Coordinates of C-alpha atoms and ligand atoms in Angstrom, one line a residue:
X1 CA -83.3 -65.8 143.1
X2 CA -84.4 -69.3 142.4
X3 CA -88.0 -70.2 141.1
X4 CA -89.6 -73.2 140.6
X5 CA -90.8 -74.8 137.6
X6 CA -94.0 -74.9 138.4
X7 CA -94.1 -71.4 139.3
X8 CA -92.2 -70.8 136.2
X9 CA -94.4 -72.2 133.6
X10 CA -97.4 -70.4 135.5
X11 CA -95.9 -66.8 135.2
X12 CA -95.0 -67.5 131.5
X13 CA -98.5 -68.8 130.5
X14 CA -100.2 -66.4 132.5
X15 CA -97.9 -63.4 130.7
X16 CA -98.5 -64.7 127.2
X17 CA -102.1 -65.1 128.3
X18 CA -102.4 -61.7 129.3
X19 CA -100.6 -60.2 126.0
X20 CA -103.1 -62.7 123.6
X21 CA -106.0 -61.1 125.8
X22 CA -105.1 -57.2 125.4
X23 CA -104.3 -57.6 121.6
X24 CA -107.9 -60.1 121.4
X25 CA -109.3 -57.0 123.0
X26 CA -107.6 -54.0 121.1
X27 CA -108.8 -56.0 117.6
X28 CA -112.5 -56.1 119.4
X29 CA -112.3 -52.5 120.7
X30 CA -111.1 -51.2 117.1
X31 CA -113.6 -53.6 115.4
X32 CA -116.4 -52.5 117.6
X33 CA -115.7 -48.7 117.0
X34 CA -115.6 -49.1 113.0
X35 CA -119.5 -51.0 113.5
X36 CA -120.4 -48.4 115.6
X37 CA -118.9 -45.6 113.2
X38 CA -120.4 -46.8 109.7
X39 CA -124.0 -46.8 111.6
X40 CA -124.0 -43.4 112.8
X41 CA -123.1 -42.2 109.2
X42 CA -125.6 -44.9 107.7
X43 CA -128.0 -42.8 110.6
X44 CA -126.9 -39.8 109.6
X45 CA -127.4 -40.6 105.7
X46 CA -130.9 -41.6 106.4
X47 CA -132.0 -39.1 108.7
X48 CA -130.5 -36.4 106.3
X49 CA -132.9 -37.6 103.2
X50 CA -135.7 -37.5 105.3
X51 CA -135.4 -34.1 106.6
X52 CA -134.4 -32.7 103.3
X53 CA -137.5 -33.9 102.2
X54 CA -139.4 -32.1 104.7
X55 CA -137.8 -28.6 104.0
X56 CA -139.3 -26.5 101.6
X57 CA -136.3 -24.0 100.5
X58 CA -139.0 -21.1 100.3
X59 CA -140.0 -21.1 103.7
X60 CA -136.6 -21.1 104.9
X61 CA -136.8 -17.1 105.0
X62 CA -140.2 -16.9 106.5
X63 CA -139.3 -19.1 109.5
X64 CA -137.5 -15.9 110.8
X65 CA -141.1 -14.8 111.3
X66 CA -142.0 -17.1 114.0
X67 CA -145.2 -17.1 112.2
X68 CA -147.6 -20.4 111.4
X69 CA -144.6 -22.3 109.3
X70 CA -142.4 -21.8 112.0
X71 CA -145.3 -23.8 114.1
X72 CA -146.2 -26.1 111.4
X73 CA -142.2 -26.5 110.6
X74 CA -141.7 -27.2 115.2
X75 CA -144.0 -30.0 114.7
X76 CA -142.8 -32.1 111.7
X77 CA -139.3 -31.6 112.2
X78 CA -139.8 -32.5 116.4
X79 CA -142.2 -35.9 115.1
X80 CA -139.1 -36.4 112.7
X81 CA -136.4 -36.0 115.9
X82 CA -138.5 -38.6 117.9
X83 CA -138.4 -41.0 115.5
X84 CA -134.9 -40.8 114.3
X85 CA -134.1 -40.4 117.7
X86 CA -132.5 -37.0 117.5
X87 CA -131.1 -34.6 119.4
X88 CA -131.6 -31.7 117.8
X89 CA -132.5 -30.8 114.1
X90 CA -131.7 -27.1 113.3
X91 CA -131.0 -25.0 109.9
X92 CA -128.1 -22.5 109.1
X93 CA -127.6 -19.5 107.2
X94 CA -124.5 -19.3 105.0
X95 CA -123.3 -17.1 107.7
X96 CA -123.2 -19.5 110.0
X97 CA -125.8 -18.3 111.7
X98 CA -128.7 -20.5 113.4
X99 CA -131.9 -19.0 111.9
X100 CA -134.0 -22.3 113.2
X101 CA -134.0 -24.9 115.6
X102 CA -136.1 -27.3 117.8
X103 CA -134.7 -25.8 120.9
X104 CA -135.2 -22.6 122.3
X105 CA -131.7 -22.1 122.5
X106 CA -129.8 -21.4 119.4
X107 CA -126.2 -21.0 120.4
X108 CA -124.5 -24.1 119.1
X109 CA -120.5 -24.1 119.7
X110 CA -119.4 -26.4 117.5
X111 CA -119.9 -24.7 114.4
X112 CA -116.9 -23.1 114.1
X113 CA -115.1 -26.0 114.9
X114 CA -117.0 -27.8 112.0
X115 CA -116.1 -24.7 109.8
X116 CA -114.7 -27.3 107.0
X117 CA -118.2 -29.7 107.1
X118 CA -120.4 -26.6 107.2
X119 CA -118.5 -25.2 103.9
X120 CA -118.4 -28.4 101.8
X121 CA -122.2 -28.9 102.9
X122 CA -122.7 -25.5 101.5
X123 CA -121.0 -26.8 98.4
X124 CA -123.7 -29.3 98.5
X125 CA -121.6 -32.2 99.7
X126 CA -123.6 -34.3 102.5
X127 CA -120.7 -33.9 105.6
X128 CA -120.5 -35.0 109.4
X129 CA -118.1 -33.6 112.2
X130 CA -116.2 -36.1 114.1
X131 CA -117.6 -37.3 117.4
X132 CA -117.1 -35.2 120.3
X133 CA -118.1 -35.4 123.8
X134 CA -121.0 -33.4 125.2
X135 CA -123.1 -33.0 128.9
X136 CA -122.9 -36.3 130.4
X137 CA -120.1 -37.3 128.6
X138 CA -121.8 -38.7 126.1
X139 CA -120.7 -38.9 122.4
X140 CA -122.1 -36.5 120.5
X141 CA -122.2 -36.1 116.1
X142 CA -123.0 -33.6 113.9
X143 CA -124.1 -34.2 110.3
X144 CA -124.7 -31.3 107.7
X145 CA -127.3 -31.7 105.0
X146 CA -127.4 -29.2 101.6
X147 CA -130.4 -27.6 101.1
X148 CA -129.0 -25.3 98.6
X149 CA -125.9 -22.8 98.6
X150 CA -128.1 -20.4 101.2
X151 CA -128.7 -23.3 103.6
X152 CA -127.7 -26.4 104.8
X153 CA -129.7 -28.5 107.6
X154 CA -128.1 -30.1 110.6
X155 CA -128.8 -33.3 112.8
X156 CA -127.3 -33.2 115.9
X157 CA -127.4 -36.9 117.0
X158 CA -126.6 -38.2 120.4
X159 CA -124.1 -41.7 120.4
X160 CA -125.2 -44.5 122.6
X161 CA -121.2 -45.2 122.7
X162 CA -121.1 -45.5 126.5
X163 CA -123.6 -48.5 126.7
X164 CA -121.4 -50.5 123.7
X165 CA -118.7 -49.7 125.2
X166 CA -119.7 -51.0 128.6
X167 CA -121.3 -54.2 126.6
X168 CA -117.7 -54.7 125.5
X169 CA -116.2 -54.5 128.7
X170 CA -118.4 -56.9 129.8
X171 CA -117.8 -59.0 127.7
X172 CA -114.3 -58.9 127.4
X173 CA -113.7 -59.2 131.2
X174 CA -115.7 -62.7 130.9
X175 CA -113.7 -63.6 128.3
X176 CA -110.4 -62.6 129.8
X177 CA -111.4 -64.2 133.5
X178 CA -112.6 -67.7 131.3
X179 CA -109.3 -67.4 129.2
X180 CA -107.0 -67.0 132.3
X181 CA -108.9 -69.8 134.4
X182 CA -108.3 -72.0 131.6
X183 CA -104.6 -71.1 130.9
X184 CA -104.0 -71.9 134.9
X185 CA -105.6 -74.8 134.8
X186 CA -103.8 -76.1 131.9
X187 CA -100.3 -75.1 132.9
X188 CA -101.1 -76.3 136.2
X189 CA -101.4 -79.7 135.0
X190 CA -98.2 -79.4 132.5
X191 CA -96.1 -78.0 135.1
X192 CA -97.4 -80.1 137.6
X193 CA -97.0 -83.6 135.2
X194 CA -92.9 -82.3 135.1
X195 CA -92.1 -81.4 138.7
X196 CA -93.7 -85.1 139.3
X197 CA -91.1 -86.3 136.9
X198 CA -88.3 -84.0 138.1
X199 CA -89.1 -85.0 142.0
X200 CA -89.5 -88.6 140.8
X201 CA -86.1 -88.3 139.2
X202 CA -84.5 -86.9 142.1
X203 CA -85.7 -89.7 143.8
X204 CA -83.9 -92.0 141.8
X205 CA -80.4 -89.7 141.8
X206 CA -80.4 -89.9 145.5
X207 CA -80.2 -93.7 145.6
X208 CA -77.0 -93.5 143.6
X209 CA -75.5 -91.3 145.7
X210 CA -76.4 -94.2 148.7
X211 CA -74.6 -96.2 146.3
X212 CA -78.0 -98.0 145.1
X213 CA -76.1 -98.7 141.3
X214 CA -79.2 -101.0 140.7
X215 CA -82.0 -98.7 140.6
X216 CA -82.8 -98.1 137.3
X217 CA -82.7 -94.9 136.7
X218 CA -84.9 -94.5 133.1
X219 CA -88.4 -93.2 133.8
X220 CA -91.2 -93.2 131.3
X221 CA -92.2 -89.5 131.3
X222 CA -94.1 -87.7 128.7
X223 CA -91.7 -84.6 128.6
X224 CA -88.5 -85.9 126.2
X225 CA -86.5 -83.5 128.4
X226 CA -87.0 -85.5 131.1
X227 CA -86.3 -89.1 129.5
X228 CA -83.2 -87.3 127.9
X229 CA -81.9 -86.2 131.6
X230 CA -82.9 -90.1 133.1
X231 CA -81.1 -92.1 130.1
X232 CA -78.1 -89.6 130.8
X233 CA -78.0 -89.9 134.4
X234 CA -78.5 -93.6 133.8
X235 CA -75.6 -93.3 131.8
X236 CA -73.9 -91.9 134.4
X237 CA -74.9 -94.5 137.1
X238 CA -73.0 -97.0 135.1
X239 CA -69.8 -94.9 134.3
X240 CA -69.6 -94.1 138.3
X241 CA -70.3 -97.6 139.2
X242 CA -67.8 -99.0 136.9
X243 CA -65.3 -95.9 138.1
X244 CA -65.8 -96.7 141.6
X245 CA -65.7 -100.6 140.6
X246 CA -61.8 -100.2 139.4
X247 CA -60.9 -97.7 142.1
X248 CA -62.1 -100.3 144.8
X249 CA -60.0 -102.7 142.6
X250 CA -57.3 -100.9 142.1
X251 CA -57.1 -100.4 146.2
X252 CA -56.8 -103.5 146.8
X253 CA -54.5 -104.0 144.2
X254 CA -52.4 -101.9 145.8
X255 CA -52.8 -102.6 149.5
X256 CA -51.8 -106.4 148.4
X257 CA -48.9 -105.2 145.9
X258 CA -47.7 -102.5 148.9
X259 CA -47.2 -105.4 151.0
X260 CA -45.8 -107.8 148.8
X261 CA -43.1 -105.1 147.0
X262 CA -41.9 -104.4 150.2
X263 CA -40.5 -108.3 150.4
X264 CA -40.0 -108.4 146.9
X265 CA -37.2 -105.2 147.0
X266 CA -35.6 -107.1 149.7
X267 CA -34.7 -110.0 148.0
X268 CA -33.8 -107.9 144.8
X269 CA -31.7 -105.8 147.0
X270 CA -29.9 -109.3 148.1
X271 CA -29.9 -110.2 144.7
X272 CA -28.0 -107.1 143.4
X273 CA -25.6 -107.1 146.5
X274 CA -24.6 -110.7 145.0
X275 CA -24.3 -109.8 141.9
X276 CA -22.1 -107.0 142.5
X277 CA -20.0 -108.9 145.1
X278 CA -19.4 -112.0 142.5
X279 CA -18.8 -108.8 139.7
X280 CA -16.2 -107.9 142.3
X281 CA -14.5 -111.8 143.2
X282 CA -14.6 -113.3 139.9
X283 CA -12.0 -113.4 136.7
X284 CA -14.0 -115.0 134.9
X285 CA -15.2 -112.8 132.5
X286 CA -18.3 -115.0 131.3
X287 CA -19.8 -115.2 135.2
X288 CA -18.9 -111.4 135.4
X289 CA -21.3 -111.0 132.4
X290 CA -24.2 -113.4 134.0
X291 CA -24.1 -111.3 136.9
X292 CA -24.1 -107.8 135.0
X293 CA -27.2 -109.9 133.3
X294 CA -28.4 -110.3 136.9
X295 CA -28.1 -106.7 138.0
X296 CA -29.6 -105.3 134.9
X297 CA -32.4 -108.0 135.2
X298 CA -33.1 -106.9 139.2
X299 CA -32.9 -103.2 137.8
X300 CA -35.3 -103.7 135.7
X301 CA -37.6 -105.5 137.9
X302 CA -37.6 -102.9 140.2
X303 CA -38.7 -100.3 137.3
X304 CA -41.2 -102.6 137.2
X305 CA -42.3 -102.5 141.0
X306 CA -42.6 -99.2 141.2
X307 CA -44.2 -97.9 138.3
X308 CA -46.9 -100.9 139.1
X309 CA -46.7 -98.9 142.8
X310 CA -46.8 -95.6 142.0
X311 CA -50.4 -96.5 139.2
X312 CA -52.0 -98.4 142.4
X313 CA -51.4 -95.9 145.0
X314 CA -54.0 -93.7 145.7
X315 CA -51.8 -90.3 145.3
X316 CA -52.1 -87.4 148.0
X317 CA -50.9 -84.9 146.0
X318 CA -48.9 -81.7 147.4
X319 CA -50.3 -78.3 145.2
X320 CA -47.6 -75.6 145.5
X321 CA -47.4 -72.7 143.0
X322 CA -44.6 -73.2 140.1
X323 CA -43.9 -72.6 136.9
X324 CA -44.5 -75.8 134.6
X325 CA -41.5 -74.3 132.4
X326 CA -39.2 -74.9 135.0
X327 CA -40.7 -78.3 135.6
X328 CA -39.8 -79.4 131.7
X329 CA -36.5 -77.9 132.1
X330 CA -35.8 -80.1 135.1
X331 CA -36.9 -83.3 133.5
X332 CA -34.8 -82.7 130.3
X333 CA -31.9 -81.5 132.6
X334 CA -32.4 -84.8 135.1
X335 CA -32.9 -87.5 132.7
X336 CA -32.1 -86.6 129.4
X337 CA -28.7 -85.1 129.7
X338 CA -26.7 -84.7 126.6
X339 CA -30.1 -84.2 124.2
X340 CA -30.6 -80.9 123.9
X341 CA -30.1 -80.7 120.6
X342 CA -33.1 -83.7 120.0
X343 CA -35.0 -82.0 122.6
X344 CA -35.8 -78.6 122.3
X345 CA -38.4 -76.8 124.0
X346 CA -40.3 -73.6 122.6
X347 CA -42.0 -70.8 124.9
X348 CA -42.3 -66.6 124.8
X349 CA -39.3 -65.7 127.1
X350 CA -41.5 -62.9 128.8
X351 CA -44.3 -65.1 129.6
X352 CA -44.8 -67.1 132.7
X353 CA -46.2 -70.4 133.5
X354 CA -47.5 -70.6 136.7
X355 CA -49.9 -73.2 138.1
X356 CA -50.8 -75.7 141.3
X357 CA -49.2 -78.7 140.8
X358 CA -47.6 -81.4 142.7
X359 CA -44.2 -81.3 141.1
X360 CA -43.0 -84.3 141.3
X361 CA -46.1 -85.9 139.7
X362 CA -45.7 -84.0 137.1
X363 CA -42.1 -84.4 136.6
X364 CA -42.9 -88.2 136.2
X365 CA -46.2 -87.5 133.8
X366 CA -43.9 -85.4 131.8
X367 CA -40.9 -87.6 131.8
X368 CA -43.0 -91.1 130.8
X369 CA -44.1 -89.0 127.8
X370 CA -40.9 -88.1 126.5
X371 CA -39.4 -91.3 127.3
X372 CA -41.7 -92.9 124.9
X373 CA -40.4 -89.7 121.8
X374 CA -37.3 -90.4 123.2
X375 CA -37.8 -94.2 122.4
X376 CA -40.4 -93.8 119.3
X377 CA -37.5 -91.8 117.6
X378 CA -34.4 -93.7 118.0
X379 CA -33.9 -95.2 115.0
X380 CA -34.3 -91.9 113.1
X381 CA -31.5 -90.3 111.4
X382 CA -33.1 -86.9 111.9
X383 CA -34.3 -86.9 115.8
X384 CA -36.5 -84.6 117.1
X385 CA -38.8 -83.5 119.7
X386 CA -40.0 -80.7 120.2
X387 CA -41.8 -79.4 123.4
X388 CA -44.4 -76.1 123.0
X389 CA -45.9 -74.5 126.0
X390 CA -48.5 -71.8 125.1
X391 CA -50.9 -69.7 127.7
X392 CA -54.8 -69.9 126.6
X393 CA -56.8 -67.0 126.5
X394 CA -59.0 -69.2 129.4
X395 CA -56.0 -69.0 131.3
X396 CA -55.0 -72.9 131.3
X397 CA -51.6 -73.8 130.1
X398 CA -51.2 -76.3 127.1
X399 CA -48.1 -78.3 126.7
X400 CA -47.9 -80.2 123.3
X401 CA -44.8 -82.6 123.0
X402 CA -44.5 -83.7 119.6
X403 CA -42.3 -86.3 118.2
X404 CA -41.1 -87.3 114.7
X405 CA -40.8 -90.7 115.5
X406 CA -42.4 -94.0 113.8
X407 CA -45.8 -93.1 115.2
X408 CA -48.5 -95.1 117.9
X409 CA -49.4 -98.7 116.3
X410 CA -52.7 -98.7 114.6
X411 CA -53.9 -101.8 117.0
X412 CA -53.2 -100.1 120.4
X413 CA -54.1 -96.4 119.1
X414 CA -57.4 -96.3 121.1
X415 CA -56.3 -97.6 124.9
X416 CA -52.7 -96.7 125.2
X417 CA -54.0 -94.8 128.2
X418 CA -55.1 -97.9 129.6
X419 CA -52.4 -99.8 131.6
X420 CA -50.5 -102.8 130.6
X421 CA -51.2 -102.0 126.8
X422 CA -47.6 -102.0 125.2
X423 CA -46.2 -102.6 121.8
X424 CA -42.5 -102.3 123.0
X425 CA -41.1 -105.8 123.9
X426 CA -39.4 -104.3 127.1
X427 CA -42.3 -102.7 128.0
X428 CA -44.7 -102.8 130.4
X429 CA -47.5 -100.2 129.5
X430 CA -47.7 -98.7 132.5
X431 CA -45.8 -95.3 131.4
X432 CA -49.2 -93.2 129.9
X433 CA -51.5 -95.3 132.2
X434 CA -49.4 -93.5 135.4
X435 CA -49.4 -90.2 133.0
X436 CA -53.1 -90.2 132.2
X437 CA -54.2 -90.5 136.1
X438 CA -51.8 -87.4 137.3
X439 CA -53.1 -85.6 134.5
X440 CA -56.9 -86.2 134.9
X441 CA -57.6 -87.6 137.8
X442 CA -54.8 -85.6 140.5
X443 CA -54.8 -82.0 137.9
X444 CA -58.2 -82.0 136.6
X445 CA -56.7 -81.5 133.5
X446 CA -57.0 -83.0 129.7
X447 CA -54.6 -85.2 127.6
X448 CA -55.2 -85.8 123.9
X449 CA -53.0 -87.5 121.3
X450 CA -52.6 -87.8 118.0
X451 CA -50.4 -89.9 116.0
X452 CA -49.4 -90.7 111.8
X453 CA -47.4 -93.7 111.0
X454 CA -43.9 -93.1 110.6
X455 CA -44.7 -89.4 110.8
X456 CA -45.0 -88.6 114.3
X457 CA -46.3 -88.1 117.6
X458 CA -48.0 -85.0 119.5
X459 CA -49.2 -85.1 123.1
X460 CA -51.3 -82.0 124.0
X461 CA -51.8 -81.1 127.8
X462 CA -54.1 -78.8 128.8
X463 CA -53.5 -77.7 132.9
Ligands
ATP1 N1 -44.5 -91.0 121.2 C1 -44.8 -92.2 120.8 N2 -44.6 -92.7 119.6 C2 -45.0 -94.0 119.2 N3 -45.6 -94.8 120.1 C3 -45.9 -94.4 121.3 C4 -45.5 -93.1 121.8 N4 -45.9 -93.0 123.0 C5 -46.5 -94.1 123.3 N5 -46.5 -95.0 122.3 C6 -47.0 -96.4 122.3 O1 -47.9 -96.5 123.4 C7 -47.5 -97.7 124.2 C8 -47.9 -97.4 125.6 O2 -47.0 -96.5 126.2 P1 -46.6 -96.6 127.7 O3 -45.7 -95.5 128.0 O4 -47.9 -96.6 128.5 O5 -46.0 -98.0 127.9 P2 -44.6 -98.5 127.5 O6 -43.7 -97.3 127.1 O7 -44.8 -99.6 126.5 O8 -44.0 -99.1 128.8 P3 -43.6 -98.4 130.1 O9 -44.5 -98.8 131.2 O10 -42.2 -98.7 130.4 O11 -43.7 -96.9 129.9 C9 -46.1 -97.9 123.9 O12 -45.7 -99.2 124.0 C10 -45.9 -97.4 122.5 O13 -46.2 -98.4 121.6
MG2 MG1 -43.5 -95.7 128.2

C-alpha cells in the first residue's frame, strides 16, 4: 500500500495527538476524583462534629419511645440534614441495629457491608465506607461517627459525582476537539510545506531525464531532508551529464576509429605480407632482421588497434550460463601455457561457479589482469600469482588475483582504470581501462585493487 506524505504526517500527529489527549485526560480524571474524594471526607468530618454535638448519649435509649425526644431529636437532626445537605442522619446500636433515623424506613443494606467502619467507629475511631452507587445511580457515602462504645451516628451523604463528572467531560471534549483542530492545522501546513518541496523537486528530476543538464537542481527548502536529496540529485545531474558526455564521445570515437582501422589493417596486412616475403628472398641476415623488426612492429600495432577497438565499441554482450572457473582455466590454458607452476588457482573442488556472463568478455577482462601479474612479476626470482575464487553468502562470486610483483606506481595508483594511463614503456594503458568497463558497465559488477610497493598486487572481483 502506498501513502502519501501528507497523509502520512496527518495520521502520525493525529495518533500522538490522540495518545497526549487520553493520558491529559486520565491525569484530569484521577486528579478530579482525589478533589472530589478529600471533600467528601472534609464533608463528612464536619458534618460528623456537628451532629455529635447535637446527641445527648442519655437520650439515645429513650428515642426507642417515640416519645417528645424522639420529636424534638426529628427536628434538629432533619434542620441539621438540610443544611449539610444530607441524606439521611440515623444512629446504631452496637448490634447493628437502626434504633433511629430521619426516615420512616429503617432498613439500611449497607451495614453489613460496612461491618469493618461500623466496628472501628465503635472503637471510637471516626470511619467512612467507600462510595457506592445507589437509586439513580448516584454516588452514595457513608460516614460513622462514635458516640460512645453503645453507639455510633451515621451520615448518609449523597455525591454530586455525576455533575463533575459531566463538567469534566465537557470540558475535556473541548479541549480534545481544540487540541486536534490545532494539531491538523499545524501538520497540515508542515506536510503541506514538504510535498511542495518534494513535487517541486520532482519537477526539477524530470527535466534531467529530458536531458535538461542545466536546470539547477538545488532548491532552498526549509526541511534539510530535502536540500540533502536536491544537492545529491544535483550531484547526480553532473555525474550523468559527464557519463553520457564521454559515452557520446567515446561513440564517435569509435564510429571514426571503426572506419579508419578497417584501412589501417589493410595496409598492415600489406606490410606483414612484405615483410615476410623479403624474410623469405633475402640472405642477408641484417635486412632479414629489419623485416622481423617490421613484422613485430605491424604486430604490435595491430594489438594496438584493437584493444583501442574493442574500449570504443559499444559492447552487445551475449549472457549464457557458465562457470567462471572454467573461464580462468581457459585463459591460463590459452595464453599462458607452460605457467602453471607461477599461476596457480585456488577454489573448493565441490563448489560451483555459475553466473551470466558473456564469455569471451570475460576471458579478455581476466586475461588483461593477469597479463599485467604476469608482467609486474617477471623480474622476480620467486614468481607467483595466485588466483582465489570464493562464493559469498549474497550469492555473488569474488575472484581475487593476487600478484607478488613490484607493485602499481605510487603516481598512477588512483586512475589506472582510466585509459591511456601506463607506466610500462610498451604499453598503452588500455588493458584495465577495457577490464574496468566489462566488469562494471557490461556485468554490473565491482573491481577493487590494492597494491604495496615491491610487495604485491591483488585484484578483487565481485560478479
Ligand atoms: N599487477 C600489477 N602490478 C603492478 N602494476 C600494475 C599491475 N596491473 C596494472 N599495473 C599498472 O597499471 C598500468 C595500467 O595497466 P593497463 O593494463 O591498463 O595498461 P598497460 O598494461 O600499461 O598497457 P596495455 O594496454 O597493453 O594493457 C600499468 O602500466 C602498470 O603500471
Ligand atoms: Mg596491461
Amino acid at each position: 500500500m502506498k501513502i502519501s506524505i501528507k497523509n502520512k504526517i496527518l495520521f502520525y500527529v493525529f495518533i500522538s495527538i490522540f495518545f497526549i489527549i487520553i493520558i491529559y485526560g486520565l491525569i484530569i480524571y484521577i486528579g478530579v476524583k482525589k478533589n472530589i474524594e478529600v471533600d467528601i471526607e472534609n464533608r463528612l468530618t464536619m458534618s460528623g462534629k456537628l451532629i455529635k454535638e447535637q446527641i445527648n448519649p442519655e437520650e439515645i435509649l429513650i428515642l426507642k419511645l417515640q416519645g417528645k425526644i424522639h420529636e424534638r431529636y426529628l427536628k434538629k437532626l432533619g434542620q441539621l440534614k438540610e443544611i449539610l445537605d444530607v441524606n439521611d442522619i440515623f444512629i446504631i446500636d452496637a448490634n447493628k441495629k437502626v434504633i433511629f433515623s430521619l426516615f420512616a424506613k429503617k432498613e439500611k443494606f449497607f451495614l453489613d457491608i460496612d461491618k469493618f467502619e461500623i466496628n472501628n467507629a465503635f472503637k471510637g475511631k471516626q470511619t467512612s465506607s467507600p462510595f457506592y452507587i445507589g437509586t439513580g445511580g448516584k454516588y452514595f457515602k457513608t460516614g460513622y461517627i462514635p458516640i460512645n462504645e453503645n453507639w455510633v451516628a451515621g451520615i448518609e451523604i449523597n455525591v454530586l459525582y455525576e455533575k463533575y463528572l459531566k463538567q469534566y467531560a465537557r470540558l475535556f471534549f473541548i479541549v480534545s476537539v481544540i487540541a486536534l483542530l490545532f494539531g491538523f492545522l499545524i501538520s497540515f501546513l508542515i506536510s503541506s510545506g514538504i510535498s511542495k518541496s518534494i513535487i517541486k523537486l520532482k519537477e526539477k528530476a524530470e527535466k534531467i531525464s529530458k536531458r535538461e543538464f542545466d536546470e539547477n537542481i538545488k532548491i532552498n527548502a526549509v526541511e534539510e531532508e530535502i536540500v540533502i536529496l536536491s544537492e545529491t540529485i544535483d550531484k547526480m545531474k553532473r555525474e550523468i551529464k559527464e557519463y553520457i558526455e564521454n559515452k557520446e564521445k567515446m561513440a564517435t570515437i569509435g564510429e571514426f576509429s571503426a572506419g579508419i582501422a578497417h584501412e589501417m589493417r589493410n595496409s598492415l596486412n600489406i606490410l606483414s605480407g612484405y615483410a615476410e616475403l623479403i624474410i623469405e628472398k633475402t640472405q642477408d641476415e641484417k635486412i632479414t632482421n629489419y623485416a622481423v623488426e617490421i613484422k613485430k612492429n605491424v604486430w604490435k600495432f595491430n594489438n594496438f588497434l584493437n584493444n583501442f577497438l574493442t574500449y570504443t565499441k559499444d559492447f552487445t554482450p551475449e549472457f549464457i550460463k557458465a562457470d567462471i572457473k572454467n573461464i580462468l582455466i581457459k585463459v591460463i590454458n590459452e595464453f599462458f601455457k607452460g605457467e602453471e607452476n607461477i599461476i596457480k588457482i585456488e577454489y573448493d573442488d565441490n563448489e560451483k561457479f555459475i553466473k551470466d556472463v558473456d564469455e569471451y568478455l570475460l576471458k579478455k577482462a581476466f586475461y588483461n589482469i593477469i597479463l599485467n601479474s604476469y608482467h609486474a612479476v617477471s623480474r622476480n626470482k620467486d614468481k607467483k600469482i595466485l588466483i582465489k575464487l570464493l562464493n559469498e553468502k549474497d550469492g555473488r562470486i569474488k575472484i581475487i588475483i593476487r600478484d607478488n610483483g613490484i607493485g602499481i606506481d605510487e603516481k598512477i595508483k588512483d586512475k589506472i582504470f582510466q585509459p591511456f594511463v601506463t607506466a610500462k614503456k610498451e604499453g598503452v594503458g588500455l588493458g584495465l581501462a577495457i577490464t574496468y568497463r566489462i566488469i562494471k558497465e557490461i556485468h554490473k559488477g565491482e573491481i577493487f585493487v590494492d597494491s604495496q610497493k615491491n610487495i604485491g598486487t591483488e585484484f578483487t572481483i565481485v560478479l
